[in-house]
Amino acid sequence: MSAPARGVALVSGAGSGIGRACALALAGRGHALGVIGRRLAPLQAVLAEAGGAGLAVVADVRDAAAVEAAVRRIEAEVGPVELVVPAAGVACIAPFAELSSQPFDEVVATNLLGCANLLRAALPAMLARRRGSLVPILSVAARRTFPGWSAYSASKWGLLGLVETLREELAGSGLRILALTPGATASPLWDALPGEWDRGRMIPPEAVVAALLWGLEAEGAAVEEIRLRPLGGDL
Ligand SMILES: NC(=O)c1ccc[n+]([C@@H]2O[C@H](COP(=O)([O-])OP(=O)(O)OC[C@H]3O[C@@H](n4cnc5c(N)ncnc54)[C@H](OP(=O)(O)O)[C@@H]3O)[C@@H](O)[C@H]2O)c1
């Protein structure tokens, strides 16, 4: 195993779906990995598939102290974080009037507050180094709404507000923020959702990865947002 050529890519939700695909591609780009999720086994499997350089830390992104400790540990044991990909996320579907506070709050706490926790933990050291990129995984649901997706849209629209504010605050800091807003993407996220979902009509995670890499590597411009939609339109 050769030493990684780039700084650490910190990826939450790296054990499956989009986060997993991003982590593997970033390892291929030469980053050591710091991967975070609630289950250790899938994180370790990603590290093994990526060649082993990095650290898997179990943390629930809703727990700010646990996320802070995870990021400190990754920085101490793997190295300076250069790239943050907050991909941990959950979804639920139900008409708002039938949705109890528990699933609603879980979605907002994970997708919005969890992403804020990760960015807050990583930012001070990145700002001190004056380099790095933040690539939050938002969603088409940050740009349009779908019946039944109130909690998810609230979380992603809220996250978009955070991301766009942060981009203004980061002007001149040396840090960049690239928001990815994919439509329905074939991942395990859909397994627990009610309804029939045609994975064949969805975006492959590899297309999200291609957007991530292009956004990072585009020269002479700061790419601020990349929207991806299924070829046949939104599901
Ligand atoms: N799939 C889509 O259609 C789609 C489209 C646009 C955007 N997105 C967004 O893309 C991101 C990745 O989703 P995905 O589709 O790849 O789904 P996924 O395969 O279900 O992956 C989500 C990951 O997040 C982790 N996670 C969930 N809750 C967590 C928590 N509280 N703390 C730490 N980790 C947590 C899960 O691992 P553990 O269970 O082990 O924690 C899992 O690995 C999400 O933000 C999602 O909203 C998805």
XYZ file of C-alpha atoms and ligand atoms in Angstrom:
283
model
C 0.000 0.000 0.000
C 1.573 3.307 -1.088
C 1.110 6.462 1.023
C -1.894 8.594 -0.043
C -0.855 11.541 -2.197
C -3.523 13.945 -0.905
C -5.026 15.087 2.389
C -7.809 13.286 4.173
C -11.247 13.011 2.627
C -13.749 12.969 5.501
C -16.959 11.246 4.388
C -20.033 10.705 6.561
C -22.480 8.000 5.547
C -19.598 6.304 3.760
C -20.815 2.790 4.436
C -23.357 2.709 1.626
C -24.837 4.371 -1.432
C -23.559 7.778 -2.507
C -21.179 8.217 0.435
C -19.603 4.840 -0.243
C -19.165 5.576 -3.953
C -17.631 8.982 -3.155
C -15.242 7.504 -0.580
C -14.000 4.868 -3.013
C -13.509 7.407 -5.796
C -11.696 9.816 -3.488
C -9.378 7.039 -2.331
C -8.709 6.406 -6.028
C -7.888 10.129 -6.391
C -5.191 9.715 -3.769
C -6.950 10.780 -0.566
C -6.616 8.944 2.714
C -10.088 8.362 4.126
C -11.803 9.297 7.370
C -15.179 7.583 7.257
C -18.039 8.075 9.689
C -21.334 6.245 10.172
C -23.321 4.441 12.849
C -22.269 0.902 11.813
C -18.605 -0.059 11.831
C -18.692 -3.091 9.500
C -19.732 -1.270 6.292
C -17.206 1.473 7.006
C -14.436 -1.068 7.443
C -15.512 -2.793 4.230
C -15.164 0.501 2.344
C -11.713 1.102 3.787
C -10.660 -2.425 2.824
C -11.998 -2.011 -0.717
C -10.247 1.367 -0.981
C -6.908 -0.150 -0.095
C -6.930 0.420 3.632
C -5.491 3.939 4.037
C -7.598 5.723 6.621
C -9.764 5.292 9.665
C -13.359 4.272 10.262
C -15.033 5.886 13.271
C -18.505 5.083 14.537
C -20.415 8.281 15.255
C -24.007 9.405 14.965
C -23.954 12.719 13.125
C -26.837 13.916 15.316
C -24.451 13.847 18.294
C -22.273 16.963 17.995
C -19.797 15.832 20.658
C -19.356 12.420 19.017
C -18.784 14.029 15.613
C -16.275 16.477 17.095
C -14.395 13.594 18.744
C -14.461 11.547 15.519
C -13.006 14.394 13.475
C -10.302 15.082 16.087
C -9.373 11.394 16.061
C -9.203 11.252 12.269
C -7.021 14.371 12.161
C -4.717 12.975 14.838
C -4.414 9.453 13.426
C -4.753 9.950 9.662
C -3.870 13.572 8.930
C -5.251 17.007 8.010
C -8.702 17.001 6.464
C -8.684 18.465 2.949
C -12.135 17.453 1.775
C -15.433 17.005 3.628
C -18.302 15.084 2.039
C -21.304 15.066 4.377
C -23.368 12.230 2.892
C -25.067 10.777 5.974
C -28.777 11.042 5.428
C -32.159 9.452 5.971
C -35.609 9.886 4.443
C -39.222 9.186 5.307
C -42.385 9.498 3.249
C -45.844 10.309 4.593
C -48.336 13.147 4.268
C -47.353 15.817 6.792
C -50.695 15.579 8.632
C -49.996 11.875 9.283
C -46.327 12.270 10.176
C -45.489 12.143 13.884
C -42.730 14.312 15.269
C -40.312 11.384 15.740
C -39.569 10.586 12.065
C -39.811 14.252 11.096
C -37.300 15.255 13.747
C -34.985 12.342 12.893
C -34.766 13.390 9.255
C -34.100 17.040 10.094
C -31.647 16.130 12.865
C -29.681 13.838 10.545
C -29.734 15.664 7.229
C -29.571 19.280 8.419
C -28.191 19.330 11.956
C -25.926 16.331 11.350
C -24.324 18.031 8.368
C -23.926 21.215 10.421
C -22.232 19.179 13.165
C -19.741 17.694 10.715
C -18.922 21.006 9.045
C -18.577 22.753 12.418
C -16.156 20.078 13.599
C -13.993 20.182 10.471
C -13.985 23.893 9.642
C -11.690 25.525 12.225
C -8.614 23.497 11.253
C -9.391 23.830 7.548
C -9.774 27.599 7.919
C -6.467 27.765 9.772
C -4.798 25.908 6.872
C -6.674 28.069 4.343
C -7.344 25.145 2.060
C -9.911 22.501 1.320
C -13.326 21.796 -0.108
C -16.722 21.035 1.384
C -19.024 18.938 -0.786
C -22.373 18.417 0.945
C -24.815 16.005 -0.685
C -28.081 17.887 -0.862
C -30.914 16.756 -3.139
C -33.377 17.731 -5.809
C -35.594 18.107 -2.726
C -33.598 21.233 -1.850
C -34.814 22.773 -5.115
C -38.336 21.419 -5.580
C -40.939 19.646 -3.477
C -42.795 16.337 -3.710
C -45.958 15.368 -1.777
C -45.035 13.183 1.198
C -41.487 14.493 1.442
C -42.041 17.380 3.893
C -39.413 16.304 6.437
C -36.851 15.512 3.768
C -37.448 18.764 1.881
C -37.388 20.783 5.101
C -34.020 19.214 5.926
C -32.533 19.789 2.485
C -33.923 23.298 1.943
C -32.599 24.182 5.383
C -29.254 22.699 4.453
C -29.202 24.699 1.240
C -29.668 27.857 3.327
C -26.747 26.859 5.523
C -24.564 25.992 2.539
C -25.250 29.207 0.643
C -24.650 31.324 3.751
C -21.433 29.457 4.420
C -20.263 29.995 0.855
C -20.532 33.755 1.353
C -18.741 33.526 4.684
C -15.953 31.469 3.119
C -15.200 33.999 0.377
C -11.475 34.715 0.461
C -10.808 31.954 2.996
C -9.170 29.536 0.558
C -12.006 27.061 1.136
C -14.624 26.150 -1.439
C -18.065 24.689 -1.143
C -19.648 22.606 -3.876
C -23.269 21.577 -3.384
C -24.437 18.452 -5.187
C -28.193 18.252 -5.714
C -28.968 14.847 -7.221
C -32.417 13.565 -8.038
C -33.398 9.989 -7.225
C -30.219 7.935 -7.057
C -30.091 4.138 -6.884
C -28.979 3.495 -3.298
C -30.135 1.577 -0.210
C -31.938 4.742 0.960
C -34.974 3.595 -1.025
C -35.129 0.127 0.548
C -36.943 1.303 3.681
C -39.319 3.683 1.903
C -42.918 2.684 1.118
C -43.883 2.357 -2.544
C -42.467 0.784 -5.691
C -39.337 2.521 -6.904
C -37.781 1.698 -10.269
C -34.033 1.642 -9.605
C -33.475 1.390 -13.366
C -34.847 4.926 -13.782
C -32.590 6.357 -11.098
C -29.213 8.052 -11.352
C -26.347 5.609 -10.714
C -24.168 6.680 -7.738
C -21.220 6.696 -10.151
C -22.761 9.695 -11.943
C -22.843 11.620 -8.654
C -19.197 10.694 -8.167
C -18.348 11.924 -11.661
C -19.968 15.283 -10.815
C -18.041 15.472 -7.553
C -14.719 14.841 -9.275
C -15.448 17.256 -12.106
C -16.521 19.940 -9.616
C -13.317 19.513 -7.654
C -11.049 19.488 -10.658
C -12.581 22.189 -12.884
C -9.844 24.728 -13.398
C -10.248 28.492 -13.332
C -13.674 28.465 -11.685
C -15.275 27.684 -8.352
C -18.078 25.259 -9.136
C -20.834 26.119 -6.662
C -23.596 23.625 -7.411
C -24.157 20.663 -9.679
C -27.724 19.468 -10.265
C -28.215 15.934 -11.531
C -31.569 14.532 -12.619
C -32.624 11.064 -13.790
C -32.521 10.830 -17.597
C -36.280 10.257 -17.732
C -37.111 13.066 -15.282
C -37.834 13.101 -11.560
C -39.463 10.027 -10.052
N -30.632 8.102 -2.931
C -31.153 9.209 -3.419
O -32.097 9.188 -4.228
C -30.576 10.540 -3.026
C -30.789 11.631 -3.877
C -30.271 12.884 -3.511
C -29.570 13.023 -2.339
N -29.390 11.941 -1.534
C -28.643 12.147 -0.300
O -27.423 11.458 -0.413
C -26.946 11.141 0.883
C -26.572 9.673 0.907
O -27.762 8.906 0.770
P -27.806 7.499 0.027
O -28.841 7.584 -0.996
O -26.462 7.076 -0.330
O -28.429 6.603 1.198
P -27.865 5.377 2.017
O -27.268 4.359 1.131
O -28.984 4.967 2.927
O -26.671 6.011 2.861
C -26.884 6.846 3.958
C -25.741 6.634 4.907
O -25.890 7.531 5.997
C -25.542 6.863 7.197
N -26.307 7.474 8.269
C -27.651 7.591 8.370
N -27.974 8.193 9.514
C -26.814 8.486 10.140
C -26.485 9.102 11.355
N -27.438 9.569 12.192
N -25.191 9.235 11.700
C -24.218 8.779 10.879
N -24.465 8.181 9.711
C -25.751 8.042 9.350
C -25.916 5.400 6.968
O -25.062 4.518 7.660
P -25.431 3.955 9.103
O -26.830 3.455 9.012
O -24.416 2.901 9.364
O -25.269 5.116 10.011
C -25.673 5.243 5.477
O -24.392 4.718 5.226
C -28.064 11.508 1.854
O -27.795 12.784 2.405
C -29.278 11.594 0.957
O -30.245 12.479 1.474
C -29.858 10.699 -1.855
